[in-house]
Amino acid sequence: MLLALFGGGIFLITTFLATWGRADNLDLQWFDAIYRMDFLHPSYWLVLTQLGSIFALIIATAVAWIARKTNIALMLAGSGLISYCVCWIVKEIIARPRPYVLLPSIQSHDWSAVGYGYPSAHAAIAASIVCVFYPLIKKPFRPLLLIPLVVVALSRIFLGVHTPLDVVGGVAVGAGVVGAMEYFINKKA
């Protein structure tokens, strides 16, 4: 329940900030600072960003299914697909342009990133995968799960396709969906 409330609350805050109709100066300043410190060639970030793709979701779900962890596989598939759909719907409603549209000096390094920017579906999928696996991992190793989430979030910025606000909104969607699903599943049981 706490994860659902936290994710939902952050999502509401970031959605409010994103609906101002233009990118907030602070968000663009953060974006520009991160984008300019890129230390890897964009082709590496294109590979790393796939950790938050539908393909990563399919692979994680398949591995859980093959391992006969049916509940985990269903939770991964359900939360990932719902997160993706929520992002797609919100993108169409908010209609916040991507950074390469807002800032002429920015180049998109991801040809597949079209349409609107807020919220990041890659960040949402990565967050949903991490949130599903988080309670299954022994406590000392749980912080390691944050590494792929941070890598996906940074990759979306380094590729020039999302601002930090877009990424935080996406993470909030993924976490909120997993939290809500866990709440309703546990309430039913």
C-alpha positions as a printed Julia matrix, in Angstrom:
189×3 Matrix{Float64}:
  0.0     0.0     0.0
  2.84    2.34    0.89
  4.48    1.82   -2.52
  1.2     2.59   -4.29
  0.7     5.79   -2.28
  4.3     6.9    -2.73
  4.32    6.18   -6.47
  0.89    7.75   -6.94
  1.85   10.85   -4.95
  5.07   11.41   -6.88
  3.2    10.81  -10.13
  0.6    13.45   -9.24
  3.3    15.98   -8.33
  5.31   15.37  -11.5
  2.16   15.43  -13.64
  1.21   18.78  -12.15
  4.7    20.1   -12.9
  4.6    18.69  -16.44
  1.23   20.32  -17.24
  2.55   23.85  -16.99
  2.64   23.67  -20.78
  6.37   24.25  -21.04
  9.39   22.65  -19.48
 10.3    24.14  -16.14
 13.63   26.01  -16.24
 15.04   23.93  -13.38
 14.12   20.7   -15.17
 15.83   21.89  -18.36
 18.89   23.02  -16.41
 19.16   19.58  -14.79
 18.63   17.95  -18.16
 21.31   20.07  -19.82
 23.83   19.4   -17.02
 23.29   15.63  -17.22
 23.11   15.5   -21.02
 26.39   17.44  -21.38
 28.36   15.2   -18.99
 27.73   12.15  -21.14
 30.79    9.94  -20.9
 29.78    7.03  -23.13
 29.1     6.94  -26.83
 25.34    7.07  -27.55
 25.44    3.53  -28.98
 26.29    2.18  -25.51
 23.38    4.09  -23.97
 21.09    2.68  -26.67
 22.01   -0.82  -25.51
 21.7     0.01  -21.8
 18.34    1.74  -22.24
 16.88   -1.6   -23.37
 16.83   -2.65  -19.69
 13.63   -0.6   -19.56
 12.12   -1.81  -22.81
  9.22   -4.11  -23.55
 11.85   -6.67  -24.6
 13.37   -6.62  -21.08
  9.89   -7.08  -19.66
  9.26  -10.07  -21.94
 12.59  -11.64  -20.99
 12.06  -11.12  -17.24
  8.54  -12.54  -17.52
  9.75  -15.54  -19.55
 12.53  -16.31  -17.07
 10.06  -16.22  -14.18
  7.62  -18.39  -16.14
 10.31  -20.95  -17.05
 11.41  -21.02  -13.39
  7.79  -21.88  -12.57
  7.3   -18.66  -10.64
  3.88  -18.1   -12.17
  2.79  -15.37   -9.73
  6.0   -13.42  -10.37
  5.64  -13.85  -14.14
  2.03  -12.6   -14.03
  2.98   -9.69  -11.78
  5.83   -8.7   -14.12
  3.69   -8.94  -17.25
  0.7    -7.21  -15.67
  2.54   -4.36  -13.97
  4.83   -3.76  -16.95
  2.02   -3.66  -19.49
 -0.23   -1.52  -17.3
  2.67    0.87  -16.67
  3.35    1.1   -20.39
 -0.32    1.79  -21.16
 -0.6     4.41  -18.41
  2.48    6.17  -19.82
  1.1     6.07  -23.35
 -2.27    7.52  -22.26
 -0.7    10.23  -20.08
  1.72   11.2   -22.88
 -1.23   11.85  -25.17
 -3.1    13.87  -22.53
 -0.19   15.98  -21.22
  1.47   16.36  -24.65
  4.8    17.51  -23.22
  7.46   17.72  -25.95
 10.72   15.83  -25.74
 13.94   17.73  -24.94
 15.2    17.66  -28.52
 12.05   19.58  -29.48
 12.33   22.08  -26.61
 16.05   22.74  -27.0
 17.34   23.11  -30.55
 20.92   22.3   -29.49
 19.9    18.81  -28.3
 20.19   15.84  -30.59
 18.12   12.7   -30.09
 20.26    9.59  -30.23
 17.28    7.22  -30.12
 15.49    7.11  -33.47
 12.62    5.13  -31.95
 11.76    7.86  -29.41
  8.92    9.71  -31.07
  5.85   11.44  -29.72
  5.69   13.1   -26.34
  8.1    12.83  -23.44
  6.21   12.77  -20.15
  6.28   10.2   -18.54
  9.12    7.89  -19.6
  7.77    4.43  -20.41
 11.29    2.95  -20.25
 11.67    4.26  -16.69
  8.2     2.95  -15.8
  8.94   -0.55  -17.1
 12.35   -0.63  -15.39
 10.74    0.51  -12.12
  8.0    -2.11  -12.36
 10.59   -4.88  -12.91
 12.72   -3.64  -10.0
  9.72   -3.26   -7.67
  8.49   -6.79   -8.43
 11.9    -8.33   -7.74
 12.81   -6.11   -4.77
 11.05   -8.11   -2.01
 12.37  -11.39   -3.47
 16.02  -10.43   -3.1
 17.94  -10.83    0.16
 18.22   -7.5     1.98
 21.98   -6.95    1.56
 21.61   -7.26   -2.23
 18.48   -5.14   -2.71
 20.36   -1.87   -3.38
 21.96   -3.59   -6.39
 18.52   -3.68   -8.03
 18.6     0.11   -8.22
 21.58    0.02  -10.59
 19.61   -0.96  -13.72
 16.89    1.55  -12.81
 19.42    4.39  -12.51
 21.14    3.24  -15.72
 17.84    3.34  -17.63
 16.94    6.74  -16.17
 20.31    8.25  -17.08
 20.29    6.61  -20.52
 17.02    8.3   -21.42
 18.54   11.67  -20.52
 21.9    11.01  -22.2
 20.07    9.95  -25.36
 18.29   13.33  -25.36
 14.77   11.9   -25.26
 13.65   12.67  -21.68
 14.16   15.29  -19.01
 14.64   14.34  -15.34
 10.96   15.15  -14.69
  9.9    12.7   -17.43
 12.07    9.99  -15.88
 10.89   10.58  -12.31
  7.28   10.52  -13.54
  7.93    7.2   -15.29
  9.52    5.64  -12.2
  6.52    6.81  -10.16
  4.13    5.14  -12.62
  5.97    1.82  -12.48
  6.28    1.82   -8.68
  2.69    2.97   -8.19
  1.28    0.27  -10.48
  3.23   -2.5    -8.73
  2.17   -1.16   -5.33
 -1.49   -0.98   -6.36
 -1.42   -4.48   -7.85
  0.2    -5.91   -4.72
 -2.37   -4.18   -2.54
 -5.34   -5.54   -4.48
 -3.87   -9.02   -4.82
 -3.1    -9.22   -1.08
 -6.48   -7.76   -0.17
 -8.2   -10.41   -2.27
 -6.18  -13.25   -0.7
